Coordinates of C-alpha atoms in Angstrom, one line a residue:
X1 CA -69.7 49.4 -138.9
X2 CA -67.8 46.8 -137.6
X3 CA -65.5 47.0 -141.2
X4 CA -64.7 50.6 -140.2
X5 CA -64.2 49.8 -136.3
X6 CA -61.5 47.6 -137.4
X7 CA -60.0 49.9 -140.2
X8 CA -60.1 52.8 -137.9
X9 CA -58.1 50.9 -134.9
X10 CA -55.6 48.8 -136.9
X11 CA -54.4 51.9 -138.9
X12 CA -54.1 53.4 -135.6
X13 CA -54.1 50.9 -132.6
X14 CA -55.6 52.7 -129.7
X15 CA -55.7 56.4 -131.1
X16 CA -60.1 56.1 -131.1
X17 CA -61.0 53.1 -131.1
X18 CA -60.8 52.9 -127.5
X19 CA -63.7 55.2 -126.0
X20 CA -63.9 57.1 -123.4
X21 CA -65.9 60.0 -121.6
X22 CA -64.6 63.4 -123.0
X23 CA -63.6 66.0 -121.1
X24 CA -65.1 68.9 -120.3
X25 CA -63.9 72.1 -122.1
X26 CA -61.5 70.6 -124.3
X27 CA -58.6 70.3 -122.4
X28 CA -56.0 67.5 -123.1
X29 CA -55.2 64.9 -120.7
X30 CA -52.2 64.2 -119.6
X31 CA -50.1 61.6 -121.4
X32 CA -50.6 58.2 -119.1
X33 CA -47.5 56.8 -116.6
X34 CA -47.3 53.1 -118.2
X35 CA -44.8 52.6 -115.3
X36 CA -47.5 53.3 -113.2
X37 CA -50.4 52.1 -114.3
X38 CA -52.3 48.8 -114.9
X39 CA -53.0 47.8 -118.5
X40 CA -57.2 48.3 -118.1
X41 CA -55.7 52.0 -116.8
X42 CA -53.4 52.6 -119.6
X43 CA -56.2 51.6 -121.9
X44 CA -58.4 53.8 -120.3
X45 CA -56.3 57.0 -119.9
X46 CA -54.4 56.6 -123.4
X47 CA -58.0 56.7 -125.3
X48 CA -59.2 59.6 -123.0
X49 CA -56.1 62.0 -123.8
X50 CA -55.9 61.0 -127.6
X51 CA -59.9 61.3 -127.8
X52 CA -59.8 64.7 -125.9
X53 CA -56.8 65.9 -128.2
X54 CA -59.0 64.9 -131.4
X55 CA -61.7 67.0 -130.1
X56 CA -59.6 69.8 -129.3
X57 CA -57.7 70.1 -132.4
X58 CA -60.5 68.9 -134.6
X59 CA -60.4 72.2 -137.0
X60 CA -56.8 72.1 -137.3
X61 CA -56.2 68.6 -137.7
X62 CA -58.8 68.8 -140.7
X63 CA -57.0 71.4 -142.5
X64 CA -53.2 70.1 -141.5
X65 CA -53.3 66.5 -141.9
X66 CA -50.1 66.5 -141.9
X67 CA -50.1 67.5 -138.1
X68 CA -52.6 64.6 -137.7
X69 CA -50.4 62.1 -139.4
X70 CA -47.6 63.2 -136.9
X71 CA -50.0 63.0 -133.7
X72 CA -51.4 59.6 -134.7
X73 CA -47.2 58.3 -135.7
X74 CA -46.4 59.6 -131.8
X75 CA -49.4 58.4 -130.2
X76 CA -49.0 54.6 -132.7
X77 CA -45.3 54.7 -131.3
X78 CA -46.0 54.6 -127.4
X79 CA -48.9 52.8 -127.3
X80 CA -48.0 50.1 -129.9
X81 CA -45.5 46.8 -129.9
X82 CA -45.0 47.3 -133.9
X83 CA -42.5 45.2 -133.8
X84 CA -43.9 41.6 -132.4
X85 CA -47.5 42.2 -134.3
X86 CA -45.5 42.7 -137.1
X87 CA -43.7 39.1 -136.7
X88 CA -47.1 37.4 -135.5
X89 CA -48.0 39.1 -139.0
X90 CA -45.6 37.5 -140.7
X91 CA -45.9 34.3 -138.7
X92 CA -43.7 31.1 -140.6
X93 CA -42.8 33.6 -142.7
X94 CA -40.6 35.7 -140.3
X95 CA -38.7 33.0 -139.0
X96 CA -35.0 33.2 -139.1
X97 CA -35.4 36.7 -140.5
X98 CA -33.4 39.9 -139.9
X99 CA -34.2 42.0 -137.2
X100 CA -33.6 45.2 -140.2
X101 CA -36.3 43.3 -142.3
X102 CA -39.3 42.5 -139.5
X103 CA -39.0 46.9 -138.7
X104 CA -39.2 47.3 -142.2
X105 CA -42.1 45.8 -142.7
X106 CA -43.7 46.7 -138.9
X107 CA -43.0 50.3 -140.7
X108 CA -44.6 49.7 -143.8
X109 CA -47.4 47.9 -142.8
X110 CA -48.5 50.8 -139.8
X111 CA -47.8 53.6 -142.7
X112 CA -49.6 52.0 -145.1
X113 CA -52.6 51.4 -143.0
X114 CA -52.1 55.0 -141.0
X115 CA -51.7 56.8 -144.7
X116 CA -55.2 55.5 -145.5
X117 CA -57.1 55.4 -142.7
X118 CA -56.1 57.9 -140.5
X119 CA -58.4 60.8 -141.6
X120 CA -61.3 58.8 -140.7
X121 CA -60.4 59.2 -137.4
X122 CA -61.5 62.8 -137.2
X123 CA -65.0 61.7 -138.4
X124 CA -65.0 59.1 -135.6
X125 CA -67.7 60.1 -132.3
X126 CA -65.2 61.1 -130.0
X127 CA -68.3 61.2 -127.1
X128 CA -68.4 57.2 -126.8
X129 CA -67.9 55.5 -123.6
X130 CA -65.9 52.4 -122.5
X131 CA -66.8 50.0 -120.1
X132 CA -63.8 47.5 -118.7
X133 CA -65.0 44.2 -118.1
X134 CA -62.0 42.0 -117.1
X135 CA -58.2 41.9 -117.2
X136 CA -57.0 38.5 -117.6
X137 CA -53.6 37.2 -117.6
X138 CA -52.0 35.2 -119.9
X139 CA -49.2 33.4 -119.8
X140 CA -48.0 33.6 -115.8
X141 CA -48.8 37.0 -116.2
X142 CA -46.2 38.1 -119.0
X143 CA -49.0 39.0 -121.1
X144 CA -52.3 40.4 -120.5
X145 CA -55.9 40.5 -122.3
X146 CA -58.3 43.2 -121.8
X147 CA -61.7 43.2 -122.4
X148 CA -63.8 45.9 -123.0
X149 CA -67.2 47.6 -124.8
X150 CA -68.1 50.4 -126.5
X151 CA -71.4 51.7 -125.0
X152 CA -73.4 53.6 -127.2
X153 CA -76.6 55.3 -127.9
X154 CA -79.4 53.6 -129.9
X155 CA -76.8 50.4 -130.4
X156 CA -76.0 47.2 -129.1
X157 CA -72.5 47.3 -127.1
X158 CA -69.4 46.1 -129.5
X159 CA -66.8 44.1 -127.6
X160 CA -63.4 45.0 -128.2
X161 CA -60.5 42.9 -126.7
X162 CA -56.7 44.2 -126.2
X163 CA -54.0 42.0 -126.0
X164 CA -50.6 43.8 -124.6
X165 CA -47.4 42.4 -123.1
X166 CA -45.1 43.6 -121.0
X167 CA -42.2 45.6 -122.5
X168 CA -39.1 46.8 -120.5
X169 CA -41.2 48.5 -117.4
X170 CA -43.7 49.3 -119.9
X171 CA -47.2 47.2 -121.0
X172 CA -48.0 47.7 -124.9
X173 CA -50.6 46.6 -126.8
X174 CA -49.5 43.9 -130.3
X175 CA -53.5 42.3 -131.3
X176 CA -56.9 44.2 -131.4
X177 CA -60.2 41.8 -131.9
X178 CA -63.1 44.0 -132.1
X179 CA -66.3 41.3 -131.9
X180 CA -63.9 38.8 -131.9
X181 CA -61.8 39.6 -135.3
X182 CA -58.3 39.8 -134.8
X183 CA -56.2 42.4 -136.7
X184 CA -53.3 40.2 -136.6
X185 CA -54.7 36.9 -137.8
X186 CA -56.6 39.3 -140.3
X187 CA -53.3 40.1 -141.9
X188 CA -51.4 37.1 -141.2
X189 CA -54.0 35.6 -143.8
X190 CA -53.9 38.6 -146.6
X191 CA -50.1 37.9 -146.1
X192 CA -49.5 34.3 -146.5
X193 CA -49.9 33.8 -150.3
X194 CA -47.9 37.3 -151.7
X195 CA -45.2 36.4 -148.8
X196 CA -45.0 32.4 -150.5
X197 CA -44.2 34.6 -153.4
X198 CA -41.7 37.3 -152.8
X199 CA -39.2 38.2 -150.0
X200 CA -39.9 40.2 -146.3
X201 CA -38.3 43.1 -148.0
X202 CA -40.1 43.0 -151.6
X203 CA -43.4 42.8 -149.5
X204 CA -42.4 45.9 -147.9
X205 CA -41.3 47.9 -150.8
X206 CA -44.8 46.5 -152.2
X207 CA -46.3 48.7 -149.4
X208 CA -44.4 51.5 -148.9
X209 CA -45.4 52.1 -152.7
X210 CA -49.3 51.6 -152.4
X211 CA -48.9 48.3 -154.7
X212 CA -50.2 46.5 -151.7
X213 CA -53.0 47.1 -149.7
X214 CA -54.2 45.3 -146.6
X215 CA -57.9 45.5 -145.4
X216 CA -59.4 45.6 -142.0
X217 CA -61.8 43.2 -143.2

């Protein structure tokens, strides 16, 4: 269960791994306004909108995977700070790297993951609930950790934490932890050895070609 949750979560950030009460009638919720919401409210509002949309458009997405990928990409770009997450994944290998190289790596990594795991969102149970446990300021308030729990019938709650930072006027997620497992740290460990042998651009090429398959384990 945990490995599948992490895989879906990493591939689409907040798309389905922030469960919330599904709206009755299958109507799509309005997009959250990030400048007027706390990080905790953003997590809940975004997840409600996404899960409601997945439920309402399940038949369409099942037959039109291009539409599913377009939806995933749009939501991912709205809520996830992919460049900053990529810098953290690169770690020491990214020091002094050109912005263009980091941006390419970020795009290649997310595209690789979403392409392999995106369809699994259609099998995800959209009628789970979430409980926000706490919102903890970090680094003088420049960052925040939102701690939550999956609430599911017949099973123990699953802790899911979100690390967010202020980007302009918006709060964006840059790391997610399921049962204490950080996807940033997971991928940093996986890429350390390849990046010791190849340049960032070479690794990006391998990701784009599918020769490198990072896993959220």
